[in-house]
């Protein structure tokens, strides 16, 4: 799993019709898309996914947002995928995101920030398994 990471094109970006532009940038950056599908999470699924954040003050807002509409879940492959994908995403807060990053271009706030990415190889494996069966990974 070391060359794999997990990503989400969040509901704000899908609502804005930016999923195609984001996928193009992912391909242009040299990622191989091993899994991809459109899902609409329930609040319970979003709470399970973000369980590590359950004590944070924004947990309710975050899980409500993540279940507010369809999103695209992605299994992405590249050498050093976890870091490469976080570099392409940019900082959590779009006000702090570098030029050329997805969050700089597509995020509107620290909460509605267009994309998710795993923060470690271990979490990438857990997060891919949360949304994809083995048969869905090519
Ligand atoms: P990242 O997505 O960059 O890994 P975190 O893991 O810290 O960031 O937070 C998870 C998600 O929770 C963020 O992407 C964002 O959607 C939301 N979030 C983080 N901090 C805040 C905040 N201060 N207020 C509202 N939402 C937040
Ligand atoms: Mg995180």
mmCIF file of N, CA and C and ligand atoms in Angstrom:
data_model
loop_
_atom_site.group_PDB
_atom_site.id
_atom_site.type_symbol
_atom_site.label_atom_id
_atom_site.label_comp_id
_atom_site.label_asym_id
_atom_site.label_seq_id
_atom_site.Cartn_x
_atom_site.Cartn_y
_atom_site.Cartn_z
ATOM 1 N N UNK A 1 0.830 -1.217 0.000
ATOM 2 C CA UNK A 1 0.000 0.000 0.000
ATOM 3 C C UNK A 1 0.860 1.261 0.000
ATOM 4 N N UNK A 2 2.190 1.127 0.025
ATOM 5 C CA UNK A 2 3.015 2.307 0.295
ATOM 6 C C UNK A 2 2.956 3.358 -0.805
ATOM 7 N N UNK A 3 2.581 2.971 -2.018
ATOM 8 C CA UNK A 3 2.464 3.968 -3.082
ATOM 9 C C UNK A 3 1.031 4.416 -3.301
ATOM 10 N N UNK A 4 0.172 4.096 -2.348
ATOM 11 C CA UNK A 4 -1.238 4.460 -2.476
ATOM 12 C C UNK A 4 -1.637 5.484 -1.428
ATOM 13 N N UNK A 5 -2.548 6.368 -1.824
ATOM 14 C CA UNK A 5 -3.197 7.227 -0.841
ATOM 15 C C UNK A 5 -4.679 7.318 -1.173
ATOM 16 N N UNK A 6 -5.410 7.917 -0.234
ATOM 17 C CA UNK A 6 -6.851 8.042 -0.397
ATOM 18 C C UNK A 6 -7.225 9.514 -0.486
ATOM 19 N N UNK A 7 -8.116 9.836 -1.415
ATOM 20 C CA UNK A 7 -8.567 11.216 -1.569
ATOM 21 C C UNK A 7 -10.075 11.305 -1.694
ATOM 22 N N UNK A 8 -10.596 12.467 -1.339
ATOM 23 C CA UNK A 8 -12.022 12.758 -1.575
ATOM 24 C C UNK A 8 -12.115 14.123 -2.255
ATOM 25 N N UNK A 9 -12.928 14.190 -3.325
ATOM 26 C CA UNK A 9 -13.363 15.482 -3.845
ATOM 27 C C UNK A 9 -14.658 15.768 -3.094
ATOM 28 N N UNK A 10 -14.582 16.759 -2.197
ATOM 29 C CA UNK A 10 -15.650 16.973 -1.207
ATOM 30 C C UNK A 10 -16.912 17.567 -1.844
ATOM 31 N N UNK A 11 -18.054 17.525 -1.117
ATOM 32 C CA UNK A 11 -19.334 17.974 -1.690
ATOM 33 C C UNK A 11 -19.327 19.411 -2.215
ATOM 34 N N UNK A 12 -18.551 20.307 -1.628
ATOM 35 C CA UNK A 12 -18.528 21.696 -2.131
ATOM 36 C C UNK A 12 -17.993 21.745 -3.563
ATOM 37 N N UNK A 13 -16.930 20.981 -3.826
ATOM 38 C CA UNK A 13 -16.312 20.995 -5.160
ATOM 39 C C UNK A 13 -17.195 20.283 -6.180
ATOM 40 N N UNK A 14 -17.879 19.210 -5.756
ATOM 41 C CA UNK A 14 -18.791 18.517 -6.679
ATOM 42 C C UNK A 14 -19.985 19.424 -6.991
ATOM 43 N N UNK A 15 -20.529 20.096 -5.965
ATOM 44 C CA UNK A 15 -21.653 21.034 -6.179
ATOM 45 C C UNK A 15 -21.273 22.137 -7.162
ATOM 46 N N UNK A 16 -20.023 22.557 -7.095
ATOM 47 C CA UNK A 16 -19.553 23.644 -7.967
ATOM 48 C C UNK A 16 -19.153 23.127 -9.353
ATOM 49 N N UNK A 17 -19.272 21.828 -9.582
ATOM 50 C CA UNK A 17 -18.938 21.260 -10.888
ATOM 51 C C UNK A 17 -17.453 21.219 -11.177
ATOM 52 N N UNK A 18 -16.650 21.156 -10.116
ATOM 53 C CA UNK A 18 -15.191 21.195 -10.287
ATOM 54 C C UNK A 18 -14.536 19.812 -10.266
ATOM 55 N N UNK A 19 -15.343 18.746 -10.174
ATOM 56 C CA UNK A 19 -14.729 17.410 -10.072
ATOM 57 C C UNK A 19 -13.893 17.065 -11.303
ATOM 58 N N UNK A 20 -14.380 17.460 -12.496
ATOM 59 C CA UNK A 20 -13.619 17.163 -13.711
ATOM 60 C C UNK A 20 -12.279 17.886 -13.724
ATOM 61 N N UNK A 21 -12.287 19.166 -13.366
ATOM 62 C CA UNK A 21 -11.047 19.958 -13.349
ATOM 63 C C UNK A 21 -10.058 19.384 -12.335
ATOM 64 N N UNK A 22 -10.576 18.938 -11.189
ATOM 65 C CA UNK A 22 -9.692 18.380 -10.151
ATOM 66 C C UNK A 22 -9.108 17.047 -10.609
ATOM 67 N N UNK A 23 -9.925 16.205 -11.214
ATOM 68 C CA UNK A 23 -9.422 14.912 -11.706
ATOM 69 C C UNK A 23 -8.350 15.143 -12.772
ATOM 70 N N UNK A 24 -8.542 16.119 -13.643
ATOM 71 C CA UNK A 24 -7.516 16.420 -14.668
ATOM 72 C C UNK A 24 -6.194 16.804 -14.008
ATOM 73 N N UNK A 25 -6.268 17.626 -12.946
ATOM 74 C CA UNK A 25 -5.037 18.035 -12.258
ATOM 75 C C UNK A 25 -4.360 16.840 -11.574
ATOM 76 N N UNK A 26 -5.177 15.916 -11.075
ATOM 77 C CA UNK A 26 -4.625 14.708 -10.458
ATOM 78 C C UNK A 26 -3.852 13.899 -11.508
ATOM 79 N N UNK A 27 -4.433 13.746 -12.690
ATOM 80 C CA UNK A 27 -3.766 13.005 -13.773
ATOM 81 C C UNK A 27 -2.513 13.750 -14.243
ATOM 82 N N UNK A 28 -2.634 15.074 -14.392
ATOM 83 C CA UNK A 28 -1.488 15.877 -14.850
ATOM 84 C C UNK A 28 -0.321 15.787 -13.863
ATOM 85 N N UNK A 29 -0.636 15.583 -12.579
ATOM 86 C CA UNK A 29 0.412 15.483 -11.556
ATOM 87 C C UNK A 29 1.048 14.092 -11.517
ATOM 88 N N UNK A 30 0.578 13.206 -12.378
ATOM 89 C CA UNK A 30 1.232 11.908 -12.498
ATOM 90 C C UNK A 30 0.676 10.799 -11.628
ATOM 91 N N UNK A 31 -0.510 11.024 -11.053
ATOM 92 C CA UNK A 31 -1.133 9.951 -10.266
ATOM 93 C C UNK A 31 -1.824 8.962 -11.204
ATOM 94 N N UNK A 32 -1.788 7.705 -10.790
ATOM 95 C CA UNK A 32 -2.556 6.658 -11.452
ATOM 96 C C UNK A 32 -3.813 6.437 -10.601
ATOM 97 N N UNK A 33 -4.987 6.616 -11.184
ATOM 98 C CA UNK A 33 -6.230 6.437 -10.419
ATOM 99 C C UNK A 33 -6.586 4.951 -10.397
ATOM 100 N N UNK A 34 -6.463 4.363 -9.187
ATOM 101 C CA UNK A 34 -6.702 2.911 -9.034
ATOM 102 C C UNK A 34 -8.137 2.600 -8.652
ATOM 103 N N UNK A 35 -8.833 3.600 -8.084
ATOM 104 C CA UNK A 35 -10.236 3.430 -7.716
ATOM 105 C C UNK A 35 -10.904 4.784 -7.729
ATOM 106 N N UNK A 36 -12.171 4.817 -8.195
ATOM 107 C CA UNK A 36 -12.887 6.104 -8.226
ATOM 108 C C UNK A 36 -14.378 5.831 -8.281
ATOM 109 N N UNK A 37 -15.131 6.502 -7.402
ATOM 110 C CA UNK A 37 -16.586 6.408 -7.510
ATOM 111 C C UNK A 37 -17.253 7.599 -6.829
ATOM 112 N N UNK A 38 -18.500 7.826 -7.257
ATOM 113 C CA UNK A 38 -19.323 8.890 -6.694
ATOM 114 C C UNK A 38 -20.170 8.275 -5.581
ATOM 115 N N UNK A 39 -20.121 8.891 -4.405
ATOM 116 C CA UNK A 39 -20.934 8.384 -3.289
ATOM 117 C C UNK A 39 -21.630 9.556 -2.609
ATOM 118 N N UNK A 40 -22.693 9.273 -1.889
ATOM 119 C CA UNK A 40 -23.332 10.283 -1.037
ATOM 120 C C UNK A 40 -23.416 9.669 0.350
ATOM 121 N N UNK A 41 -22.545 10.145 1.246
ATOM 122 C CA UNK A 41 -22.447 9.537 2.575
ATOM 123 C C UNK A 41 -23.611 9.919 3.466
ATOM 124 N N UNK A 42 -23.980 9.004 4.334
ATOM 125 C CA UNK A 42 -24.887 9.346 5.426
ATOM 126 C C UNK A 42 -24.068 10.059 6.509
ATOM 127 N N UNK A 43 -24.754 10.728 7.432
ATOM 128 C CA UNK A 43 -24.051 11.358 8.559
ATOM 129 C C UNK A 43 -23.259 10.296 9.330
ATOM 130 N N UNK A 44 -23.850 9.141 9.534
ATOM 131 C CA UNK A 44 -23.179 8.043 10.268
ATOM 132 C C UNK A 44 -21.883 7.605 9.574
ATOM 133 N N UNK A 45 -21.921 7.489 8.242
ATOM 134 C CA UNK A 45 -20.699 7.107 7.510
ATOM 135 C C UNK A 45 -19.630 8.178 7.663
ATOM 136 N N UNK A 46 -20.032 9.456 7.577
ATOM 137 C CA UNK A 46 -19.071 10.551 7.726
ATOM 138 C C UNK A 46 -18.511 10.581 9.155
ATOM 139 N N UNK A 47 -19.352 10.296 10.138
ATOM 140 C CA UNK A 47 -18.884 10.254 11.535
ATOM 141 C C UNK A 47 -17.868 9.132 11.725
ATOM 142 N N UNK A 48 -18.098 8.002 11.071
ATOM 143 C CA UNK A 48 -17.160 6.879 11.153
ATOM 144 C C UNK A 48 -15.837 7.233 10.499
ATOM 145 N N UNK A 49 -15.911 7.864 9.342
ATOM 146 C CA UNK A 49 -14.699 8.220 8.609
ATOM 147 C C UNK A 49 -13.841 9.211 9.396
ATOM 148 N N UNK A 50 -14.498 10.207 10.004
ATOM 149 C CA UNK A 50 -13.779 11.276 10.713
ATOM 150 C C UNK A 50 -13.739 11.050 12.234
ATOM 151 N N UNK A 51 -13.852 9.778 12.659
ATOM 152 C CA UNK A 51 -13.910 9.466 14.097
ATOM 153 C C UNK A 51 -12.741 10.072 14.888
ATOM 154 N N UNK A 52 -11.555 10.174 14.267
ATOM 155 C CA UNK A 52 -10.394 10.751 14.980
ATOM 156 C C UNK A 52 -10.643 12.209 15.400
ATOM 157 N N UNK A 53 -11.583 12.878 14.724
ATOM 158 C CA UNK A 53 -11.860 14.292 15.013
ATOM 159 C C UNK A 53 -13.077 14.488 15.920
ATOM 160 N N UNK A 54 -13.575 13.397 16.535
ATOM 161 C CA UNK A 54 -14.883 13.535 17.203
ATOM 162 C C UNK A 54 -14.891 14.461 18.404
ATOM 163 N N UNK A 55 -13.729 14.716 18.993
ATOM 164 C CA UNK A 55 -13.694 15.667 20.110
ATOM 165 C C UNK A 55 -13.492 17.117 19.652
ATOM 166 N N UNK A 56 -13.253 17.319 18.369
ATOM 167 C CA UNK A 56 -12.975 18.674 17.874
ATOM 168 C C UNK A 56 -14.268 19.476 17.783
ATOM 169 N N UNK A 57 -14.193 20.806 18.018
ATOM 170 C CA UNK A 57 -15.413 21.620 18.036
ATOM 171 C C UNK A 57 -16.151 21.652 16.692
ATOM 172 N N UNK A 58 -15.419 21.383 15.597
ATOM 173 C CA UNK A 58 -16.053 21.458 14.278
ATOM 174 C C UNK A 58 -16.590 20.112 13.787
ATOM 175 N N UNK A 59 -16.602 19.079 14.665
ATOM 176 C CA UNK A 59 -16.978 17.727 14.218
ATOM 177 C C UNK A 59 -18.396 17.682 13.624
ATOM 178 N N UNK A 60 -19.344 18.339 14.283
ATOM 179 C CA UNK A 60 -20.732 18.327 13.801
ATOM 180 C C UNK A 60 -20.860 19.000 12.442
ATOM 181 N N UNK A 61 -20.230 20.150 12.346
ATOM 182 C CA UNK A 61 -20.219 20.925 11.089
ATOM 183 C C UNK A 61 -19.574 20.100 9.959
ATOM 184 N N UNK A 62 -18.458 19.443 10.297
ATOM 185 C CA UNK A 62 -17.705 18.670 9.303
ATOM 186 C C UNK A 62 -18.506 17.475 8.796
ATOM 187 N N UNK A 63 -19.120 16.725 9.700
ATOM 188 C CA UNK A 63 -19.841 15.516 9.271
ATOM 189 C C UNK A 63 -21.138 15.889 8.551
ATOM 190 N N UNK A 64 -21.749 17.009 8.937
ATOM 191 C CA UNK A 64 -22.944 17.496 8.232
ATOM 192 C C UNK A 64 -22.560 17.906 6.798
ATOM 193 N N UNK A 65 -21.461 18.640 6.684
ATOM 194 C CA UNK A 65 -20.971 19.054 5.360
ATOM 195 C C UNK A 65 -20.623 17.849 4.485
ATOM 196 N N UNK A 66 -19.908 16.892 5.052
ATOM 197 C CA UNK A 66 -19.446 15.753 4.239
ATOM 198 C C UNK A 66 -20.596 14.857 3.788
ATOM 199 N N UNK A 67 -21.751 14.967 4.467
ATOM 200 C CA UNK A 67 -22.916 14.178 4.046
ATOM 201 C C UNK A 67 -23.945 15.050 3.321
ATOM 202 N N UNK A 68 -23.574 16.277 2.979
ATOM 203 C CA UNK A 68 -24.533 17.234 2.393
ATOM 204 C C UNK A 68 -24.756 17.032 0.897
ATOM 205 N N UNK A 69 -23.986 16.162 0.277
ATOM 206 C CA UNK A 69 -24.139 15.934 -1.153
ATOM 207 C C UNK A 69 -23.140 14.908 -1.622
ATOM 208 N N UNK A 70 -23.187 14.587 -2.917
ATOM 209 C CA UNK A 70 -22.255 13.593 -3.446
ATOM 210 C C UNK A 70 -20.804 14.055 -3.372
ATOM 211 N N UNK A 71 -19.911 13.092 -3.233
ATOM 212 C CA UNK A 71 -18.486 13.376 -3.334
ATOM 213 C C UNK A 71 -17.837 12.250 -4.135
ATOM 214 N N UNK A 72 -16.613 12.485 -4.589
ATOM 215 C CA UNK A 72 -15.875 11.486 -5.353
ATOM 216 C C UNK A 72 -14.776 10.934 -4.459
ATOM 217 N N UNK A 73 -14.784 9.621 -4.268
ATOM 218 C CA UNK A 73 -13.710 8.994 -3.481
ATOM 219 C C UNK A 73 -12.698 8.367 -4.439
ATOM 220 N N UNK A 74 -11.422 8.460 -4.064
ATOM 221 C CA UNK A 74 -10.336 8.098 -4.969
ATOM 222 C C UNK A 74 -9.253 7.288 -4.266
ATOM 223 N N UNK A 75 -8.786 6.244 -4.931
ATOM 224 C CA UNK A 75 -7.563 5.558 -4.507
ATOM 225 C C UNK A 75 -6.494 5.948 -5.514
ATOM 226 N N UNK A 76 -5.460 6.636 -5.028
ATOM 227 C CA UNK A 76 -4.461 7.254 -5.912
ATOM 228 C C UNK A 76 -3.102 6.603 -5.721
ATOM 229 N N UNK A 77 -2.453 6.307 -6.830
ATOM 230 C CA UNK A 77 -1.137 5.657 -6.785
ATOM 231 C C UNK A 77 -0.069 6.570 -7.377
ATOM 232 N N UNK A 78 1.014 6.681 -6.666
ATOM 233 C CA UNK A 78 2.187 7.416 -7.138
ATOM 234 C C UNK A 78 3.326 7.098 -6.171
ATOM 235 N N UNK A 79 4.537 7.212 -6.599
ATOM 236 C CA UNK A 79 5.681 7.116 -5.685
ATOM 237 C C UNK A 79 5.498 8.178 -4.596
ATOM 238 N N UNK A 80 5.565 7.789 -3.337
ATOM 239 C CA UNK A 80 5.380 8.759 -2.253
ATOM 240 C C UNK A 80 4.004 9.406 -2.291
ATOM 241 N N UNK A 81 2.979 8.609 -2.542
ATOM 242 C CA UNK A 81 1.627 9.120 -2.819
ATOM 243 C C UNK A 81 1.051 10.007 -1.699
ATOM 244 N N UNK A 82 1.268 9.627 -0.442
ATOM 245 C CA UNK A 82 0.659 10.386 0.664
ATOM 246 C C UNK A 82 1.132 11.836 0.625
ATOM 247 N N UNK A 83 2.441 12.026 0.560
ATOM 248 C CA UNK A 83 2.986 13.382 0.561
ATOM 249 C C UNK A 83 2.670 14.109 -0.753
ATOM 250 N N UNK A 84 2.789 13.386 -1.864
ATOM 251 C CA UNK A 84 2.537 14.015 -3.172
ATOM 252 C C UNK A 84 1.106 14.543 -3.259
ATOM 253 N N UNK A 85 0.159 13.770 -2.721
ATOM 254 C CA UNK A 85 -1.247 14.194 -2.773
ATOM 255 C C UNK A 85 -1.501 15.359 -1.813
ATOM 256 N N UNK A 86 -0.894 15.318 -0.627
ATOM 257 C CA UNK A 86 -1.074 16.448 0.301
ATOM 258 C C UNK A 86 -0.417 17.714 -0.264
ATOM 259 N N UNK A 87 0.700 17.559 -0.947
ATOM 260 C CA UNK A 87 1.340 18.720 -1.577
ATOM 261 C C UNK A 87 0.431 19.320 -2.654
ATOM 262 N N UNK A 88 -0.208 18.473 -3.455
ATOM 263 C CA UNK A 88 -1.105 18.968 -4.504
ATOM 264 C C UNK A 88 -2.350 19.618 -3.890
ATOM 265 N N UNK A 89 -2.829 19.072 -2.758
ATOM 266 C CA UNK A 89 -4.021 19.648 -2.105
ATOM 267 C C UNK A 89 -3.759 21.030 -1.539
ATOM 268 N N UNK A 90 -2.632 21.204 -0.867
ATOM 269 C CA UNK A 90 -2.329 22.462 -0.188
ATOM 270 C C UNK A 90 -2.828 22.473 1.245
ATOM 271 N N UNK A 91 -2.580 23.585 1.940
ATOM 272 C CA UNK A 91 -2.901 23.703 3.365
ATOM 273 C C UNK A 91 -4.409 23.594 3.606
ATOM 274 N N UNK A 92 -4.763 23.085 4.808
ATOM 275 C CA UNK A 92 -6.168 22.910 5.199
ATOM 276 C C UNK A 92 -6.955 24.201 5.005
ATOM 277 N N UNK A 93 -6.383 25.311 5.459
ATOM 278 C CA UNK A 93 -7.024 26.621 5.323
ATOM 279 C C UNK A 93 -6.630 27.232 3.975
ATOM 280 N N UNK A 94 -7.599 27.432 3.077
ATOM 281 C CA UNK A 94 -7.235 27.946 1.744
ATOM 282 C C UNK A 94 -6.515 29.290 1.786
ATOM 283 N N UNK A 95 -6.728 30.054 2.865
ATOM 284 C CA UNK A 95 -6.023 31.334 3.004
ATOM 285 C C UNK A 95 -4.516 31.132 3.129
ATOM 286 N N UNK A 96 -4.140 29.921 3.576
ATOM 287 C CA UNK A 96 -2.714 29.602 3.751
ATOM 288 C C UNK A 96 -2.181 28.666 2.665
ATOM 289 N N UNK A 97 -3.031 28.297 1.714
ATOM 290 C CA UNK A 97 -2.629 27.322 0.687
ATOM 291 C C UNK A 97 -1.779 27.999 -0.386
ATOM 292 N N UNK A 98 -0.746 27.291 -0.809
ATOM 293 C CA UNK A 98 0.192 27.843 -1.803
ATOM 294 C C UNK A 98 -0.458 27.926 -3.182
ATOM 295 N N UNK A 99 0.064 28.846 -3.958
ATOM 296 C CA UNK A 99 -0.333 29.009 -5.368
ATOM 297 C C UNK A 99 -0.169 27.675 -6.097
ATOM 298 N N UNK A 100 -1.137 27.342 -6.926
ATOM 299 C CA UNK A 100 -1.031 26.107 -7.706
ATOM 300 C C UNK A 100 -1.633 24.890 -7.032
ATOM 301 N N UNK A 101 -2.019 25.023 -5.745
ATOM 302 C CA UNK A 101 -2.618 23.879 -5.052
ATOM 303 C C UNK A 101 -4.133 23.855 -5.277
ATOM 304 N N UNK A 102 -4.711 22.678 -5.077
ATOM 305 C CA UNK A 102 -6.154 22.517 -5.296
ATOM 306 C C UNK A 102 -6.973 23.359 -4.325
ATOM 307 N N UNK A 103 -6.523 23.412 -3.066
ATOM 308 C CA UNK A 103 -7.293 24.185 -2.094
ATOM 309 C C UNK A 103 -7.191 25.684 -2.373
ATOM 310 N N UNK A 104 -6.051 26.139 -2.860
ATOM 311 C CA UNK A 104 -5.928 27.551 -3.238
ATOM 312 C C UNK A 104 -6.951 27.884 -4.318
ATOM 313 N N UNK A 105 -7.086 26.988 -5.294
ATOM 314 C CA UNK A 105 -7.959 27.272 -6.438
ATOM 315 C C UNK A 105 -9.438 26.975 -6.162
ATOM 316 N N UNK A 106 -9.736 25.910 -5.405
ATOM 317 C CA UNK A 106 -11.117 25.449 -5.337
ATOM 318 C C UNK A 106 -11.771 25.549 -3.957
ATOM 319 N N UNK A 107 -10.999 25.723 -2.874
ATOM 320 C CA UNK A 107 -11.600 25.751 -1.541
ATOM 321 C C UNK A 107 -12.187 27.127 -1.260
ATOM 322 N N UNK A 108 -13.262 27.151 -0.461
ATOM 323 C CA UNK A 108 -13.863 28.438 -0.110
ATOM 324 C C UNK A 108 -13.658 28.809 1.358
ATOM 325 N N UNK A 109 -13.403 27.815 2.212
ATOM 326 C CA UNK A 109 -13.177 28.102 3.637
ATOM 327 C C UNK A 109 -12.384 26.950 4.246
ATOM 328 N N UNK A 110 -11.996 27.103 5.514
ATOM 329 C CA UNK A 110 -11.235 26.029 6.184
ATOM 330 C C UNK A 110 -12.076 24.759 6.307
ATOM 331 N N UNK A 111 -13.385 24.903 6.398
ATOM 332 C CA UNK A 111 -14.266 23.727 6.493
ATOM 333 C C UNK A 111 -14.581 23.159 5.119
ATOM 334 N N UNK A 112 -15.000 24.033 4.214
ATOM 335 C CA UNK A 112 -15.377 23.595 2.858
ATOM 336 C C UNK A 112 -14.167 23.776 1.946
ATOM 337 N N UNK A 113 -13.269 22.793 2.048
ATOM 338 C CA UNK A 113 -11.955 22.973 1.423
ATOM 339 C C UNK A 113 -11.667 21.989 0.296
ATOM 340 N N UNK A 114 -12.722 21.595 -0.394
ATOM 341 C CA UNK A 114 -12.652 20.941 -1.724
ATOM 342 C C UNK A 114 -12.126 19.505 -1.765
ATOM 343 N N UNK A 115 -11.093 19.209 -0.983
ATOM 344 C CA UNK A 115 -10.478 17.880 -1.070
ATOM 345 C C UNK A 115 -10.024 17.360 0.291
ATOM 346 N N UNK A 116 -9.971 16.039 0.389
ATOM 347 C CA UNK A 116 -9.400 15.352 1.552
ATOM 348 C C UNK A 116 -8.214 14.532 1.092
ATOM 349 N N UNK A 117 -7.241 14.357 1.966
ATOM 350 C CA UNK A 117 -6.146 13.429 1.690
ATOM 351 C C UNK A 117 -5.668 12.777 2.965
ATOM 352 N N UNK A 118 -5.293 11.505 2.866
ATOM 353 C CA UNK A 118 -4.767 10.780 4.028
ATOM 354 C C UNK A 118 -3.504 11.449 4.534
ATOM 355 N N UNK A 119 -3.256 11.316 5.858
ATOM 356 C CA UNK A 119 -2.069 11.954 6.446
ATOM 357 C C UNK A 119 -0.924 10.972 6.715
ATOM 358 N N UNK A 120 -1.127 9.677 6.430
ATOM 359 C CA UNK A 120 -0.051 8.688 6.621
ATOM 360 C C UNK A 120 -0.379 7.458 5.775
ATOM 361 N N UNK A 121 0.631 6.636 5.548
ATOM 362 C CA UNK A 121 0.405 5.391 4.791
ATOM 363 C C UNK A 121 -0.572 4.485 5.523
ATOM 364 N N UNK A 122 -0.438 4.451 6.842
ATOM 365 C CA UNK A 122 -1.320 3.605 7.652
ATOM 366 C C UNK A 122 -2.770 4.050 7.497
ATOM 367 N N UNK A 123 -3.002 5.360 7.603
ATOM 368 C CA UNK A 123 -4.373 5.856 7.458
ATOM 369 C C UNK A 123 -4.870 5.728 6.017
ATOM 370 N N UNK A 124 -3.974 5.833 5.052
ATOM 371 C CA UNK A 124 -4.385 5.648 3.651
ATOM 372 C C UNK A 124 -4.978 4.252 3.460
ATOM 373 N N UNK A 125 -4.318 3.248 4.025
ATOM 374 C CA UNK A 125 -4.811 1.868 3.891
ATOM 375 C C UNK A 125 -6.172 1.712 4.569
ATOM 376 N N UNK A 126 -6.313 2.313 5.756
ATOM 377 C CA UNK A 126 -7.587 2.235 6.488
ATOM 378 C C UNK A 126 -8.691 2.948 5.701
ATOM 379 N N UNK A 127 -8.374 4.128 5.180
ATOM 380 C CA UNK A 127 -9.389 4.942 4.489
ATOM 381 C C UNK A 127 -9.792 4.327 3.150
ATOM 382 N N UNK A 128 -8.839 3.756 2.414
ATOM 383 C CA UNK A 128 -9.188 3.067 1.162
ATOM 384 C C UNK A 128 -10.133 1.909 1.477
ATOM 385 N N UNK A 129 -9.815 1.157 2.520
ATOM 386 C CA UNK A 129 -10.641 -0.001 2.869
ATOM 387 C C UNK A 129 -12.026 0.417 3.381
ATOM 388 N N UNK A 130 -12.138 1.650 3.903
ATOM 389 C CA UNK A 130 -13.437 2.148 4.394
ATOM 390 C C UNK A 130 -14.411 2.321 3.229
ATOM 391 N N UNK A 131 -13.902 2.699 2.063
ATOM 392 C CA UNK A 131 -14.784 3.024 0.937
ATOM 393 C C UNK A 131 -14.712 2.071 -0.245
ATOM 394 N N UNK A 132 -13.633 1.306 -0.376
ATOM 395 C CA UNK A 132 -13.494 0.445 -1.553
ATOM 396 C C UNK A 132 -13.340 -1.020 -1.149
ATOM 397 N N UNK A 133 -13.995 -1.889 -1.921
ATOM 398 C CA UNK A 133 -13.714 -3.319 -1.804
ATOM 399 C C UNK A 133 -12.518 -3.624 -2.712
ATOM 400 N N UNK A 134 -11.906 -4.773 -2.517
ATOM 401 C CA UNK A 134 -10.742 -5.141 -3.352
ATOM 402 C C UNK A 134 -11.105 -5.151 -4.831
ATOM 403 N N UNK A 135 -12.303 -5.600 -5.153
ATOM 404 C CA UNK A 135 -12.730 -5.679 -6.554
ATOM 405 C C UNK A 135 -12.848 -4.316 -7.213
ATOM 406 N N UNK A 136 -12.995 -3.260 -6.401
ATOM 407 C CA UNK A 136 -13.146 -1.917 -6.960
ATOM 408 C C UNK A 136 -11.806 -1.215 -7.203
ATOM 409 N N UNK A 137 -10.716 -1.888 -6.842
ATOM 410 C CA UNK A 137 -9.381 -1.308 -7.071
ATOM 411 C C UNK A 137 -8.754 -2.016 -8.264
ATOM 412 N N UNK A 138 -8.449 -1.264 -9.303
ATOM 413 C CA UNK A 138 -7.932 -1.900 -10.519
ATOM 414 C C UNK A 138 -6.403 -1.965 -10.494
HETATM 415 P P1 LIG B 1 -6.766 18.091 6.580
HETATM 416 O O1 LIG B 1 -8.045 17.830 5.802
HETATM 417 O O2 LIG B 1 -5.905 19.114 5.890
HETATM 418 O O3 LIG B 1 -6.022 16.823 6.905
HETATM 419 P P2 LIG B 1 -7.642 18.136 9.378
HETATM 420 O O4 LIG B 1 -7.399 16.661 9.377
HETATM 421 O O5 LIG B 1 -7.023 18.952 10.447
HETATM 422 O O6 LIG B 1 -7.195 18.781 7.966
HETATM 423 O O7 LIG B 1 -9.205 18.421 9.421
HETATM 424 C C1 LIG B 1 -10.111 17.615 8.707
HETATM 425 C C2 LIG B 1 -11.130 18.493 8.045
HETATM 426 O O8 LIG B 1 -11.917 19.139 9.049
HETATM 427 C C3 LIG B 1 -10.577 19.647 7.206
HETATM 428 O O9 LIG B 1 -10.186 19.271 5.898
HETATM 429 C C4 LIG B 1 -11.747 20.600 7.187
HETATM 430 O O10 LIG B 1 -12.760 20.191 6.263
HETATM 431 C C5 LIG B 1 -12.297 20.449 8.606
HETATM 432 N N1 LIG B 1 -11.729 21.428 9.521
HETATM 433 C C6 LIG B 1 -10.464 21.477 10.008
HETATM 434 N N2 LIG B 1 -10.282 22.528 10.827
HETATM 435 C C7 LIG B 1 -11.470 23.189 10.852
HETATM 436 C C8 LIG B 1 -11.940 24.365 11.498
HETATM 437 N N3 LIG B 1 -11.136 25.078 12.310
HETATM 438 N N4 LIG B 1 -13.218 24.746 11.291
HETATM 439 C C9 LIG B 1 -14.044 24.023 10.490
HETATM 440 N N5 LIG B 1 -13.669 22.897 9.843
HETATM 441 C C10 LIG B 1 -12.405 22.492 10.007
HETATM 442 MG MG1 LIG B 2 -6.523 15.248 8.135
#
